Amino acid sequence: MTAKSSSQIDEPARGRLVFRGGCCSRCSGALEWTQWAGTLQCSTCRTGTIPGPGVAIRVRCCVPFCERTRGDRKTEPPLGPGTEWICGEHWQRVPRRLKLIRSRLKRRSAGAGWTDTDKLISARVWLRCKRAAIEAAAGL
């Protein structure tokens, strides 16, 4: 698959981002962006691919039916495959206690002594934040 510029990305009426000009190598179906950063998926056979360099990567909010996206930021490392993000509107609905725990872990990760156990705890806290944002958006 060849690299496409951001001008070759369409957003049709049904709300999914389609990669114009790209097609699946297995079945020639249309490639669509998934909710994970930089990952495309065939609309027919559901085979996943990662686009080459030069393609603008956008990440959608991980709350279902939220259409907000974000791209690379100057102060952060570039987005990669598997990156998840919660938009500002849904992040406000995450309980303060979870946000404090997450920020404390984020600060600790910058220092020395970051172990595999700490990584596991950080991943679990992120999943709890994500679940809380989705539940709040659904009104639960």
Tab-separated table of C-alpha atoms in Angstrom:
chain	number	residue	atom	x	y	z
A	1	MET	CA	0.000	0.000	0.000
A	2	THR	CA	1.328	3.423	-0.862
A	3	ALA	CA	1.319	6.357	1.544
A	4	LYS	CA	-1.550	8.815	1.094
A	5	SER	CA	-1.681	12.431	2.144
A	6	SER	CA	-4.319	13.795	4.500
A	7	SER	CA	-6.157	15.255	1.486
A	8	GLN	CA	-6.904	11.716	0.318
A	9	ILE	CA	-8.999	10.840	3.367
A	10	ASP	CA	-12.781	11.074	3.080
A	11	GLU	CA	-15.400	11.288	5.795
A	12	PRO	CA	-18.666	9.952	4.361
A	13	ALA	CA	-22.126	10.618	5.784
A	14	ARG	CA	-22.225	7.420	7.830
A	15	GLY	CA	-19.489	8.742	10.108
A	16	ARG	CA	-16.608	6.371	9.345
A	17	LEU	CA	-13.346	7.630	7.923
A	18	VAL	CA	-12.557	5.936	4.612
A	19	PHE	CA	-9.074	5.850	3.117
A	20	ARG	CA	-9.703	7.012	-0.484
A	21	GLY	CA	-7.556	5.297	-3.085
A	22	GLY	CA	-6.528	2.426	-0.806
A	23	CYS	CA	-7.879	-1.071	-1.078
A	24	CYS	CA	-7.363	-4.345	0.705
A	25	SER	CA	-4.634	-6.560	-0.746
A	26	ARG	CA	-6.722	-9.693	-0.075
A	27	CYS	CA	-10.205	-8.819	-1.327
A	28	SER	CA	-9.962	-5.281	-2.858
A	29	GLY	CA	-12.450	-3.912	-0.304
A	30	ALA	CA	-12.373	-0.313	0.941
A	31	LEU	CA	-10.045	0.475	3.864
A	32	GLU	CA	-11.602	2.315	6.829
A	33	TRP	CA	-9.978	3.924	9.875
A	34	THR	CA	-10.560	2.113	13.150
A	35	GLN	CA	-10.794	3.692	16.599
A	36	TRP	CA	-7.086	2.961	17.177
A	37	ALA	CA	-4.462	5.404	15.986
A	38	GLY	CA	-3.012	4.750	12.559
A	39	THR	CA	-4.835	1.471	11.985
A	40	LEU	CA	-6.948	0.711	8.949
A	41	GLN	CA	-9.361	-2.187	8.466
A	42	CYS	CA	-10.947	-3.662	5.338
A	43	SER	CA	-14.727	-3.142	5.231
A	44	THR	CA	-15.250	-6.583	3.656
A	45	CYS	CA	-12.801	-9.091	5.149
A	46	ARG	CA	-11.871	-7.052	8.291
A	47	THR	CA	-8.116	-7.495	7.746
A	48	GLY	CA	-6.180	-4.832	9.646
A	49	THR	CA	-3.262	-2.830	8.288
A	50	ILE	CA	-1.079	0.081	9.358
A	51	PRO	CA	-0.551	2.854	6.772
A	52	GLY	CA	2.926	3.966	5.768
A	53	PRO	CA	4.658	7.261	6.575
A	54	GLY	CA	3.092	10.481	5.352
A	55	VAL	CA	-0.444	9.581	6.395
A	56	ALA	CA	-2.032	11.940	8.916
A	57	ILE	CA	-2.957	9.856	11.966
A	58	ARG	CA	-6.060	10.839	13.917
A	59	VAL	CA	-7.359	9.150	17.067
A	60	ARG	CA	-11.046	9.090	17.937
A	61	CYS	CA	-12.353	9.416	21.450
A	62	CYS	CA	-12.767	5.907	22.868
A	63	VAL	CA	-16.338	6.666	23.998
A	64	PRO	CA	-18.729	5.040	21.489
A	65	PHE	CA	-20.475	7.430	19.063
A	66	CYS	CA	-18.221	10.361	20.016
A	67	GLU	CA	-16.938	11.980	16.837
A	68	ARG	CA	-14.101	14.020	18.408
A	69	THR	CA	-10.593	13.302	17.165
A	70	ARG	CA	-7.061	14.487	17.811
A	71	GLY	CA	-3.782	14.341	15.953
A	72	ASP	CA	-0.144	14.647	16.908
A	73	ARG	CA	0.786	17.363	19.396
A	74	LYS	CA	4.072	19.254	19.493
A	75	THR	CA	4.861	18.514	23.148
A	76	GLU	CA	4.053	14.783	23.012
A	77	PRO	CA	5.568	11.837	21.156
A	78	PRO	CA	3.835	10.975	17.836
A	79	LEU	CA	0.742	8.799	17.920
A	80	GLY	CA	1.263	5.148	17.156
A	81	PRO	CA	-0.894	2.093	16.537
A	82	GLY	CA	-3.073	1.180	19.501
A	83	THR	CA	-3.172	4.670	21.029
A	84	GLU	CA	-6.382	5.472	22.915
A	85	TRP	CA	-7.686	8.888	23.973
A	86	ILE	CA	-10.653	10.372	25.860
A	87	CYS	CA	-11.846	13.794	24.677
A	88	GLY	CA	-12.122	16.719	27.098
A	89	GLU	CA	-15.908	16.556	27.326
A	90	HIS	CA	-15.896	12.913	28.434
A	91	TRP	CA	-12.747	13.281	30.565
A	92	GLN	CA	-14.629	15.800	32.747
A	93	ARG	CA	-17.090	13.054	33.653
A	94	VAL	CA	-14.402	10.696	34.961
A	95	PRO	CA	-14.390	10.718	38.791
A	96	ARG	CA	-11.778	12.999	40.313
A	97	ARG	CA	-10.261	10.183	42.382
A	98	LEU	CA	-9.417	8.160	39.245
A	99	LYS	CA	-7.896	11.220	37.576
A	100	LEU	CA	-5.694	11.852	40.623
A	101	ILE	CA	-4.509	8.242	40.705
A	102	ARG	CA	-3.747	8.353	36.964
A	103	SER	CA	-1.806	11.619	37.211
A	104	ARG	CA	0.209	10.298	40.171
A	105	LEU	CA	1.130	7.176	38.175
A	106	LYS	CA	2.001	9.301	35.147
A	107	ARG	CA	4.399	11.409	37.230
A	108	ARG	CA	5.976	8.280	38.731
A	109	SER	CA	6.515	6.723	35.306
A	110	ALA	CA	8.937	9.525	34.367
A	111	GLY	CA	11.321	8.624	37.203
A	112	ALA	CA	13.578	5.645	37.786
A	113	GLY	CA	12.267	2.409	39.244
A	114	TRP	CA	9.239	1.986	36.959
A	115	THR	CA	8.517	-1.761	37.128
A	116	ASP	CA	6.268	-4.141	35.212
A	117	THR	CA	3.869	-4.152	38.170
A	118	ASP	CA	3.586	-0.374	37.924
A	119	LYS	CA	2.856	-0.678	34.194
A	120	LEU	CA	0.086	-3.182	34.929
A	121	ILE	CA	-1.435	-0.899	37.579
A	122	SER	CA	-1.274	2.048	35.178
A	123	ALA	CA	-3.022	0.041	32.452
A	124	ARG	CA	-5.773	-1.014	34.868
A	125	VAL	CA	-6.326	2.576	36.009
A	126	TRP	CA	-6.605	3.668	32.362
A	127	LEU	CA	-9.224	0.950	31.747
A	128	ARG	CA	-11.173	2.145	34.803
A	129	CYS	CA	-11.059	5.743	33.528
A	130	LYS	CA	-12.215	4.597	30.106
A	131	ARG	CA	-15.048	2.542	31.596
A	132	ALA	CA	-16.139	5.471	33.803
A	133	ALA	CA	-16.207	7.840	30.797
A	134	ILE	CA	-18.286	5.386	28.751
A	135	GLU	CA	-20.713	4.776	31.619
A	136	ALA	CA	-21.105	8.505	32.252
A	137	ALA	CA	-21.778	9.129	28.564
A	138	ALA	CA	-24.417	6.409	28.573
A	139	GLY	CA	-26.060	7.916	31.651
A	140	LEU	CA	-25.296	5.021	34.006
